[in-house]
Coordinates of C-alpha atoms and ligand atoms in Angstrom, one line a residue:
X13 CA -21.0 -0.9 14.2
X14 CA -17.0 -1.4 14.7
X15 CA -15.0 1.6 14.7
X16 CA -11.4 1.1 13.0
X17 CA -9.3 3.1 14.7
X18 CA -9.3 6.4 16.8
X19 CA -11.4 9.5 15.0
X20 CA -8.8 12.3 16.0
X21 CA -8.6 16.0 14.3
X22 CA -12.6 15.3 13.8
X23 CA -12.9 18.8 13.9
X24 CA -11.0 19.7 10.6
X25 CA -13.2 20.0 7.4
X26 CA -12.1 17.6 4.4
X27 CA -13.1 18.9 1.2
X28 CA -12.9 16.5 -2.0
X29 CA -12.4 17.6 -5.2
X30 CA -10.9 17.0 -8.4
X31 CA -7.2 16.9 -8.2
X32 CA -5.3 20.4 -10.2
X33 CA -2.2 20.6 -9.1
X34 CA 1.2 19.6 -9.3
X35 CA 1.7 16.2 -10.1
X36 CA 4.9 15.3 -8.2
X37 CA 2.9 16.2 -5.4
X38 CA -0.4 13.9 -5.8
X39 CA 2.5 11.0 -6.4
X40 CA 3.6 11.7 -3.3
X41 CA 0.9 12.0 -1.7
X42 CA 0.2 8.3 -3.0
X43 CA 2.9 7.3 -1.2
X44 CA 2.4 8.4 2.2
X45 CA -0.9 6.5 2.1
X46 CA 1.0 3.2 1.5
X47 CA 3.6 4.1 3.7
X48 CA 6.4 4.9 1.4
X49 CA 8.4 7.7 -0.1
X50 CA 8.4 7.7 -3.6
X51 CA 11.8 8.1 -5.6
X52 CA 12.0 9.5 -8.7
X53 CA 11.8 6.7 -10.5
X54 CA 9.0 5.5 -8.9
X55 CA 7.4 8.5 -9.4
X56 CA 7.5 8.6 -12.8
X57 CA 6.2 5.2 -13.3
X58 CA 3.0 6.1 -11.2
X59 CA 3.0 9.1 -13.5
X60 CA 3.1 7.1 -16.6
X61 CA 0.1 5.2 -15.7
X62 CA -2.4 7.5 -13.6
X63 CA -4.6 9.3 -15.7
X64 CA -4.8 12.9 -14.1
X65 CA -8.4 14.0 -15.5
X66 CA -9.3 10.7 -12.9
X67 CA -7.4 11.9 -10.5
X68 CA -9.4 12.7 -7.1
X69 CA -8.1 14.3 -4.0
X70 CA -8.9 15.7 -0.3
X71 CA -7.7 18.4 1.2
X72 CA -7.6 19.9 4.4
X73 CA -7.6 24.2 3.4
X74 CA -5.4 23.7 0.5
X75 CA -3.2 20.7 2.2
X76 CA -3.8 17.6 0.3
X77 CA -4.7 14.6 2.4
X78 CA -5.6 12.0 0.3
X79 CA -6.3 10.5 -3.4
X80 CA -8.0 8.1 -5.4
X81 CA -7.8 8.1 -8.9
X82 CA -8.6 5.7 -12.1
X83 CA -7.7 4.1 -15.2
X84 CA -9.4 3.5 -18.0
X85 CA -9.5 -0.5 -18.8
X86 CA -11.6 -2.7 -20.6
X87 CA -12.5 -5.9 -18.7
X88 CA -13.4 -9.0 -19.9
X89 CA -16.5 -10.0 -18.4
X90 CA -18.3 -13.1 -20.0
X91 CA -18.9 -13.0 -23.2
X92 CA -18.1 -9.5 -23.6
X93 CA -15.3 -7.0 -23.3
X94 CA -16.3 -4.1 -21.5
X95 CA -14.7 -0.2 -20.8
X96 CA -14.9 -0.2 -17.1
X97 CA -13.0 1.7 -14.3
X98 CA -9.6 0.4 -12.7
X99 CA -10.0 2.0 -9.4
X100 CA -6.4 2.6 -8.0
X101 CA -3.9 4.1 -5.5
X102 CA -6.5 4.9 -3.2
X103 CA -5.5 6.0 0.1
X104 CA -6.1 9.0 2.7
X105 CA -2.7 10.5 5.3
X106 CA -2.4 8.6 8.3
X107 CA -2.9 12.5 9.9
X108 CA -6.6 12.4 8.2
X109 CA -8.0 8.8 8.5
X110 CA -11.4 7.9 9.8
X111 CA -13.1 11.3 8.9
X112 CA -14.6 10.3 6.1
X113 CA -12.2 11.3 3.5
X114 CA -12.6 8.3 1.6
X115 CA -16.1 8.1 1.8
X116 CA -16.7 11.6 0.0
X117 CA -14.0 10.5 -1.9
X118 CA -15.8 7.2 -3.0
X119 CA -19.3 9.3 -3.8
X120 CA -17.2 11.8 -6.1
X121 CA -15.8 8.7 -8.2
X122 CA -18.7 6.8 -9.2
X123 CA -20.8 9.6 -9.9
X124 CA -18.0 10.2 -12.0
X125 CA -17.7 6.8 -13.3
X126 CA -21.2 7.0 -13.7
X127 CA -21.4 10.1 -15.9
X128 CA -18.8 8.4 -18.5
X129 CA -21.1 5.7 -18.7
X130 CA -19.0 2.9 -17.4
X131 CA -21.3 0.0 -16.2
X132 CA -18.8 -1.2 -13.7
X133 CA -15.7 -0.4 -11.5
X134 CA -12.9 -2.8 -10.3
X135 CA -10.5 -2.8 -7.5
X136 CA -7.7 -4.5 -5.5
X137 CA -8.6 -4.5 -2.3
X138 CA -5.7 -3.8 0.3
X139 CA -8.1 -4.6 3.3
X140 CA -11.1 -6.5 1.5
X141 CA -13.4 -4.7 4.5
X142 CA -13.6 -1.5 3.3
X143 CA -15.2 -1.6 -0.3
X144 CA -18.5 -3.2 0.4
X145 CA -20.4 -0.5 2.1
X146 CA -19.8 1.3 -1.3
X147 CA -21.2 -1.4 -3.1
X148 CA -17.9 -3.6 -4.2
X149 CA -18.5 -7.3 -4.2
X150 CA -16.0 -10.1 -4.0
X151 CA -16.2 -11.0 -7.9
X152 CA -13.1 -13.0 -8.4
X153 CA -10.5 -15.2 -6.1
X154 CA -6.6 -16.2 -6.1
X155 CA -4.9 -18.5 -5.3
X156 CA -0.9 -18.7 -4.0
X157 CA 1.0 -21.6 -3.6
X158 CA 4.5 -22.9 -2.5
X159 CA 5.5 -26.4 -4.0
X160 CA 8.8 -28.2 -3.0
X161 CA 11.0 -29.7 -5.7
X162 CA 10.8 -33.2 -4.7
X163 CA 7.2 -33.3 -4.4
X164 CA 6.2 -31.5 -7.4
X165 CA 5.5 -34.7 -9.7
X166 CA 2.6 -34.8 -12.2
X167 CA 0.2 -37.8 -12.1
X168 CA 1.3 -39.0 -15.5
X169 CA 5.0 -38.1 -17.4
X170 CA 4.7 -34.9 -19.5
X171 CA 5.0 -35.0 -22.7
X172 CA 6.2 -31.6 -23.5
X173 CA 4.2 -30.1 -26.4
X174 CA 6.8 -27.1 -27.6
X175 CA 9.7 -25.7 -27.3
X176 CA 10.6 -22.9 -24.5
X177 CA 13.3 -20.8 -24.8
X178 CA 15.0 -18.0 -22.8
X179 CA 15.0 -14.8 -24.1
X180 CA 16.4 -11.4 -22.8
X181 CA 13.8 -8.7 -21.3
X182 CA 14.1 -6.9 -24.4
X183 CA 12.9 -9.3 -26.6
X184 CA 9.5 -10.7 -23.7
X185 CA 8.7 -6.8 -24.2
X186 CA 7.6 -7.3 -27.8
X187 CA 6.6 -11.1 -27.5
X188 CA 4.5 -10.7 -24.4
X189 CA 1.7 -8.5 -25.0
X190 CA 0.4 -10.5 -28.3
X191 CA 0.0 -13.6 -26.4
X192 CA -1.8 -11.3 -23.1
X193 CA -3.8 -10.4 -26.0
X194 CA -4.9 -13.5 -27.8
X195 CA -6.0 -14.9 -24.1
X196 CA -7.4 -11.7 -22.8
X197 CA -11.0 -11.7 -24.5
X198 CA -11.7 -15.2 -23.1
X199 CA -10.7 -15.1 -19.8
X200 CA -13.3 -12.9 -17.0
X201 CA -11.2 -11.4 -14.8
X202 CA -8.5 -10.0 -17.5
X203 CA -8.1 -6.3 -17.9
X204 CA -6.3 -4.6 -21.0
X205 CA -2.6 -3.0 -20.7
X206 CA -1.6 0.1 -21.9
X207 CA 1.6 0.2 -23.6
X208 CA 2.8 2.4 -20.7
X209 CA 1.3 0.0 -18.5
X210 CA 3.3 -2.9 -19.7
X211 CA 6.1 -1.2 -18.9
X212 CA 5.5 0.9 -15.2
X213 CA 3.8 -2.5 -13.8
X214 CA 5.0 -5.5 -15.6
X215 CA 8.3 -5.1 -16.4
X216 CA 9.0 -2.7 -13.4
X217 CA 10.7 -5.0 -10.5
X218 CA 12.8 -2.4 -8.5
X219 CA 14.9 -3.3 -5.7
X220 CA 12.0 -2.8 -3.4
X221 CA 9.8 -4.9 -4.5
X222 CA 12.2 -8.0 -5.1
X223 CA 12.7 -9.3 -1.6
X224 CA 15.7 -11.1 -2.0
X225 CA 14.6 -11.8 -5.9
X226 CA 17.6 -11.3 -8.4
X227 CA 17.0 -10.2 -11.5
X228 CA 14.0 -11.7 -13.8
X229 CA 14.4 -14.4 -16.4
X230 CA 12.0 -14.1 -19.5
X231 CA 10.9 -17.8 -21.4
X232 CA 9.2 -18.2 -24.3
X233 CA 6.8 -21.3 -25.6
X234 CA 6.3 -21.8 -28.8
X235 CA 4.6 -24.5 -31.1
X236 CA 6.1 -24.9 -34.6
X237 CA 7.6 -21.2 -34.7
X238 CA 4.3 -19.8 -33.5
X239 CA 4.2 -18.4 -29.9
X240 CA 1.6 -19.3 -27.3
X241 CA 2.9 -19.1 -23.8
X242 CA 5.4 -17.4 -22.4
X243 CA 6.9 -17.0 -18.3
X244 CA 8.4 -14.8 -16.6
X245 CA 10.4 -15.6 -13.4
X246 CA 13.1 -14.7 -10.8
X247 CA 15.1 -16.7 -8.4
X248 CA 15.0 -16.0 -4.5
X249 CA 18.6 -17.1 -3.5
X250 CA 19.0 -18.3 0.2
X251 CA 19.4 -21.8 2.0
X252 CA 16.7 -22.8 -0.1
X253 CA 16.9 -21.4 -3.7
X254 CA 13.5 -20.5 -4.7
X255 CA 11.6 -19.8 -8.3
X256 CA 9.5 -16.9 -8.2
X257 CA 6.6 -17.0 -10.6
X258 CA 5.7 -13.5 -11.9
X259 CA 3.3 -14.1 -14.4
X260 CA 2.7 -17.2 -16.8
X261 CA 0.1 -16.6 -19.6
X262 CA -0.5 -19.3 -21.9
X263 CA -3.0 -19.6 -24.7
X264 CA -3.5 -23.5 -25.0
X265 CA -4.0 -25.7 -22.1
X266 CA -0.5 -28.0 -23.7
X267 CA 1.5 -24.7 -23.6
X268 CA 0.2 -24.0 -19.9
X269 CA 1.6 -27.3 -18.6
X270 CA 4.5 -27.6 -20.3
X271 CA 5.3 -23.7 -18.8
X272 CA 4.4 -25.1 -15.3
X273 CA 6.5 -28.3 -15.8
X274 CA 9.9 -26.0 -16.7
X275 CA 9.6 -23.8 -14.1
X276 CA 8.8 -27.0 -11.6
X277 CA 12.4 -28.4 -12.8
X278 CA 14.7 -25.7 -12.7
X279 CA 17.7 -27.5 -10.8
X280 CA 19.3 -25.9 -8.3
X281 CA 16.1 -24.7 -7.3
X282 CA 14.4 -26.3 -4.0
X283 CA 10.8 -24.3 -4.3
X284 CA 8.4 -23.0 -6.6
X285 CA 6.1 -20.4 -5.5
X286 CA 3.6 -18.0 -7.3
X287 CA 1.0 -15.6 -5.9
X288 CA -1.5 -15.3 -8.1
X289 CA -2.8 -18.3 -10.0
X290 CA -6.1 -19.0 -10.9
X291 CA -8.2 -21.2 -8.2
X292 CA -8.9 -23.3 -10.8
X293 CA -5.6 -22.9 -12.4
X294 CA -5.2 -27.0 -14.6
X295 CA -2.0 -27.8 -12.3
X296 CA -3.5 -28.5 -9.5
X297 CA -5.2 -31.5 -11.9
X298 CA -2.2 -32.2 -12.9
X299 CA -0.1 -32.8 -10.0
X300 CA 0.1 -35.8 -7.9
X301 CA -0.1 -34.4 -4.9
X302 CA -2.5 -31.7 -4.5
X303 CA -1.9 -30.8 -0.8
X304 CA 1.7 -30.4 -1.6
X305 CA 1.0 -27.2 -3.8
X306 CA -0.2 -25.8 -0.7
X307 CA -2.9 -23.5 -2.4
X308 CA -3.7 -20.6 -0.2
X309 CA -7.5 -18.5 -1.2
X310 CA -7.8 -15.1 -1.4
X311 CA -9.8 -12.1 -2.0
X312 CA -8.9 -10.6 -5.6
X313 CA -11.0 -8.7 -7.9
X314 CA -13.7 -6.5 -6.0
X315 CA -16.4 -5.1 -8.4
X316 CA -19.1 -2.1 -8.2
X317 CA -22.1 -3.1 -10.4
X318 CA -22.4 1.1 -11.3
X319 CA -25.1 0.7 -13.9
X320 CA -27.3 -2.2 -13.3
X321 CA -29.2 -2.2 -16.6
X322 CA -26.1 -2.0 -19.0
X323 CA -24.2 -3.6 -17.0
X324 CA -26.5 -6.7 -17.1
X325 CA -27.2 -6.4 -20.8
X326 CA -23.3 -6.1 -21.6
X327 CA -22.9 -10.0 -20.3
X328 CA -23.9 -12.5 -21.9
X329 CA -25.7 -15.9 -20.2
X330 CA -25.8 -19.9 -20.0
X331 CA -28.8 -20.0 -22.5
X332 CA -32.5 -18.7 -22.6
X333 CA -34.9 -17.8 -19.2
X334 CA -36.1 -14.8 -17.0
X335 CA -35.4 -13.5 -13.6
X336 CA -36.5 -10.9 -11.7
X337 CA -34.1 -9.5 -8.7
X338 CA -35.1 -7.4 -5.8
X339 CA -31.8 -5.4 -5.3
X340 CA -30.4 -3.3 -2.9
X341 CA -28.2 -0.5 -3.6
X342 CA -28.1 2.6 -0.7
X343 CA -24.6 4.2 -2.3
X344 CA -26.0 4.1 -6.0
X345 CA -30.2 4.6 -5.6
X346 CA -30.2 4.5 -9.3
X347 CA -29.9 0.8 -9.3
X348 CA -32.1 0.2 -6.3
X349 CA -35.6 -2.0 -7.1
X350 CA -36.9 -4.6 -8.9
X351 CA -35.2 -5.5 -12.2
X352 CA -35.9 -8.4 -14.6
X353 CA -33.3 -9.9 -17.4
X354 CA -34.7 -11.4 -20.3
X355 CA -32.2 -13.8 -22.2
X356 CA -34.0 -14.8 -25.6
X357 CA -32.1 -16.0 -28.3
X358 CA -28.7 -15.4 -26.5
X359 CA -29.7 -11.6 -26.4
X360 CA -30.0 -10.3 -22.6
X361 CA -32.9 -7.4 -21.9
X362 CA -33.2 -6.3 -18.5
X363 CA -35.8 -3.6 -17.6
X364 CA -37.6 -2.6 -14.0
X365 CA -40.0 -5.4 -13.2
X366 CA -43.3 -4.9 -11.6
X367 CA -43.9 -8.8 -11.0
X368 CA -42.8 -10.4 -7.7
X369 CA -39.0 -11.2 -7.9
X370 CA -37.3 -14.5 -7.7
X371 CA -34.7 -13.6 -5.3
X372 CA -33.5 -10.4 -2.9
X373 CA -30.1 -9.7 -3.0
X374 CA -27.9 -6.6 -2.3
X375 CA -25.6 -4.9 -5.0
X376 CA -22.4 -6.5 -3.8
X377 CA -23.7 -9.9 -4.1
X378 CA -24.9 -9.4 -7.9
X379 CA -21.3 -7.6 -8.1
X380 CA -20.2 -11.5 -6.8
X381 CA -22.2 -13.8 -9.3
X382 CA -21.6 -11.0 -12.3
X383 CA -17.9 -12.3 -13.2
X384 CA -19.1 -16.0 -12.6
X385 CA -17.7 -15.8 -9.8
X386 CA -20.0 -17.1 -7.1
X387 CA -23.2 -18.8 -7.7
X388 CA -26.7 -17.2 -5.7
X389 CA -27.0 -20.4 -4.2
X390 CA -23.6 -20.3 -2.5
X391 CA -24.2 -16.6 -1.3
X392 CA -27.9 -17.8 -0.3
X393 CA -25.8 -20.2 1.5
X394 CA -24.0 -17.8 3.0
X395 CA -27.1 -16.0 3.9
X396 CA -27.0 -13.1 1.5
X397 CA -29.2 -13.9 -1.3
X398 CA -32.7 -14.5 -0.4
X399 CA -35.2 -16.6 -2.0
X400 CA -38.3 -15.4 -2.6
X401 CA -39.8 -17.6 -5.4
X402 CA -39.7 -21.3 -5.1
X403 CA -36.9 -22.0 -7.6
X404 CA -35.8 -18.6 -7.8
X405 CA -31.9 -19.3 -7.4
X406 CA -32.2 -21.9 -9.7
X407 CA -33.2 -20.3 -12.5
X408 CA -30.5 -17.4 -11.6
X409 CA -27.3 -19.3 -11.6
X410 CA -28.7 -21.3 -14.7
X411 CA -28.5 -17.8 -16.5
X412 CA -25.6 -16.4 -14.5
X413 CA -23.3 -19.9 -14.6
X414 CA -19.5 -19.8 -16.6
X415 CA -17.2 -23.2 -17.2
X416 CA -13.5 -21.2 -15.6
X417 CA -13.6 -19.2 -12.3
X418 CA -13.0 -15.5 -13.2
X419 CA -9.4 -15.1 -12.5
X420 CA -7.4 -11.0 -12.5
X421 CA -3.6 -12.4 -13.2
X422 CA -2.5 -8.9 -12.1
X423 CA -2.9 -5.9 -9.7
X424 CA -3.7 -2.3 -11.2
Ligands
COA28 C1 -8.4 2.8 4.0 C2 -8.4 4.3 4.0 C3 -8.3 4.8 2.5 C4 -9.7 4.8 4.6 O1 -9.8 6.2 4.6 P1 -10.6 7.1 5.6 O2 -10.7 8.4 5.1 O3 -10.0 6.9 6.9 O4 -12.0 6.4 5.6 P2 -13.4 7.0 6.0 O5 -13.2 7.8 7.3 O6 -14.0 7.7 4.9 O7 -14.2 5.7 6.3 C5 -15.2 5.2 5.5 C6 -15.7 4.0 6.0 O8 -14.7 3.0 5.9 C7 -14.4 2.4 7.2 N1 -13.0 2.1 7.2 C8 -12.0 3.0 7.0 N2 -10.8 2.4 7.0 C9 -11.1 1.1 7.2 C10 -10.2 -0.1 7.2 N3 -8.9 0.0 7.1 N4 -10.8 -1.3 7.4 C11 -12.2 -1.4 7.4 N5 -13.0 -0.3 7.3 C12 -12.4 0.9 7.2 C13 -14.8 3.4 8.2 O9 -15.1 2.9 9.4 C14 -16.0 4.1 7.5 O10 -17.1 3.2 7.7 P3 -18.6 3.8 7.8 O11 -18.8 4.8 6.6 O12 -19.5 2.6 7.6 O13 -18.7 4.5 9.1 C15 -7.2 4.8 4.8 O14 -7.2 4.2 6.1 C16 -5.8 4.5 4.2 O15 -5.3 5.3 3.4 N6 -5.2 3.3 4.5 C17 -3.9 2.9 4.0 C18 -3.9 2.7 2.5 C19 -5.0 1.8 2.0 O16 -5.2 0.8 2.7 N7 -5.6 2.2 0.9 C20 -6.6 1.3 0.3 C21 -6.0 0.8 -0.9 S1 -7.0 -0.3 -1.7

């Protein structure tokens, strides 16, 4: 087994607990495992969001050392919306690390999780290594790209569908969160916000975290007087003036490329770039050039299949048939054996088998297939999933299979 980094201080005793204290103090504490020191304005944000009663620490005697805490989000899985736990701001003192602060701190949360009957946790990963020995698989992707003005063409001349408009922050603060709204149910991946949520995450662009980013510009779409799309955006000046794609949400494919075509024109502007779009995300079907959005993969949404049975009967499936799954689960021992899920009539039952099971797989790669977001037979490809009955994988990812890739369009 590789060992990350040097074990010193292994003689100290981390306790974990449930966090009672101060709450400038857990912020700060936050920070330190990021690397940062946390102004007050910062601070209050994080406080804004966090929910303390989720809030987890370790301590060394009565120094804290660490955290992990939780929100409380519903996720849209597929054909379902489902209360689940937004795993956040996990991190241990660089003083502390490699003790195994994290994993008692890991054991404490989804016991917890488990106890408030929440099928499933989600995370952002910061290194996508360190989840899946606590059961996390990879259950969505994203994509970034960086597209140059000159070769940004579509295959065919837009026709543009609306209207967009500018507006000032004030006003994308009530017109947002509708349209996040109306799109949110549909899309796996998409998490709800919290009014205070909107504000400490998605409106919150300090100095910080701008990197050379003036302030953002806010657009509306809008078909007829009725709004469906809307951007949000901020320009990088330099030699090369750059658009910055903070989010674009649109709730009609028309509204989606006409937002992608304005921010591809802004003149003046050399580049467009964007973090997190959807892997599947319709531009790069609608550009010329694929190469030249130079798309870039990478690890988003990890998930922890907590409760097997509810979470399996929350989802719903491609149409009617049975499987039965031998999985593996050493963290959570409650999930661990054979398990069959019954779709009849749209209607998913899933109970402990004692028939021979079509496939083997641990509880990361179930995590991986839940959102839609891999098939079994690519993670039999990728020797994870085991057959064990001839047609076994088949039948899986013709239950398990969605149209969109699951796509998270933000970090919690
Ligand atoms: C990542 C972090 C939370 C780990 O905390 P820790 O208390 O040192 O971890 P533990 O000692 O409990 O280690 C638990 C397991 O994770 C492994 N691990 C720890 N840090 C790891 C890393 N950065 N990459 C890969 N594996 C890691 C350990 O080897 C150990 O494996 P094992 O149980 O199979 O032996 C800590 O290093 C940290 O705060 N890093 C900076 C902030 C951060 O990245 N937070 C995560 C945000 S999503």
């Amino acid at each position: 087994m590789i060992e990350h980094g040097t074990r010193h201080n292994r003689r100290v005793k981390i306790d974990v607990r449930p966090y009672e204290g101060d709450r400038r103090a857990y912020l700060d504490s936050i920070g330190i495992g990021f690397g940062e020191h946390l102004d007050d304005e910062a601070a209050a944000n994080f406080e804004s969001v966090l929910e303390f009663d989720r809030a987890i620490a370790a301590y060394d005697g009565d120094r804290l050392v660490g955290n992990a805490a939780a929100i409380s989000i519903d996720l849209t899985v597929p054909g379902a919306v489902l209360p689940v736990a937004g795993v956040t701001t996990v991190g241990v003192h660089p003083t502390h690390r490699r003790r195994g602060a994290l994993r008692q701190m890991m054991r404490l949360q989804i016991d917890d999780v488990h106890r408030r009957g929440e099928p499933l946790a989600v995370l952002w990963a910061s290194e996508g290594s360190i989840y899946q020995r606590f059961g996390y698989g990879l259950a969505s992707l994203k994509a970034s790209l960086k597209v140059k003005r000159y070769r940004n063409a579509f295959r065919a001349p837009h026709e543009f569908s609306g209207r967009i408009r500018l507006v000032s922050e004030d006003e994308a603060r009530i017109a947002f969160p509708p349209v996040f709204d109306a799109v949110r149910p549909m899309m796996p991946g998409f998490f709800s916000h919290s009014a205070e949520f909107w504000n400490a995450e998605v409106f919150y662009f300090p100095e910080q975290w701008r990197r050379g980013r003036g302030k953002p510009f806010h657009v509306l779409h809008d078909v007829g007087g009725t709004i469906d799309g809307y951007a949000r955006y901020a320009i990088r000046d330099g030699e090369e003036n750059e658009v910055s794609v903070l989010d674009l949400m649109a709730a009609t494919p028309a509204a989606h490329l006409d937002l992608w075509r304005y921010l591809l024109d802004i003149d003046l502007m050399s580049r467009v770039e964007s973090w997190n779009v959807a892997v599947d995300d319709p531009v790069l079907l609608a550009i010329a050039e694929p190469r030249k959005l130079e798309m870039t993969m990478g690890d988003a949404l990890w998930l922890r299949i907590v409760d097997l049975a509810p979470a399996l009967a929350a989802r719903r499936y491609r149409g009617d048939g049975r499987v039965v799954m031998e999985v593996a689960d050493e963290f959570c021992p409650w999930n661990h054996g054979r398990w069959s899920l019954t779709v009849e009539a749209g209607v998913p039952y899933v109970e402990p088998a004692a028939d021979s099971a079509d496939f083997a797989c641990d509880v990361t790669d179930l995590a991986a297939a839940y959102l839609g977001g891999f098939s079994f037979a690519q993670l039999a490809a990728a020797a994870r999933v085991s057959e064990l009955a001839p047609g076994g994988i088949e039948r899986a990812d013709a239950l398990f299979r969605t149209d969109r890739a699951p796509w998270c369009p933000r970090v919690f």
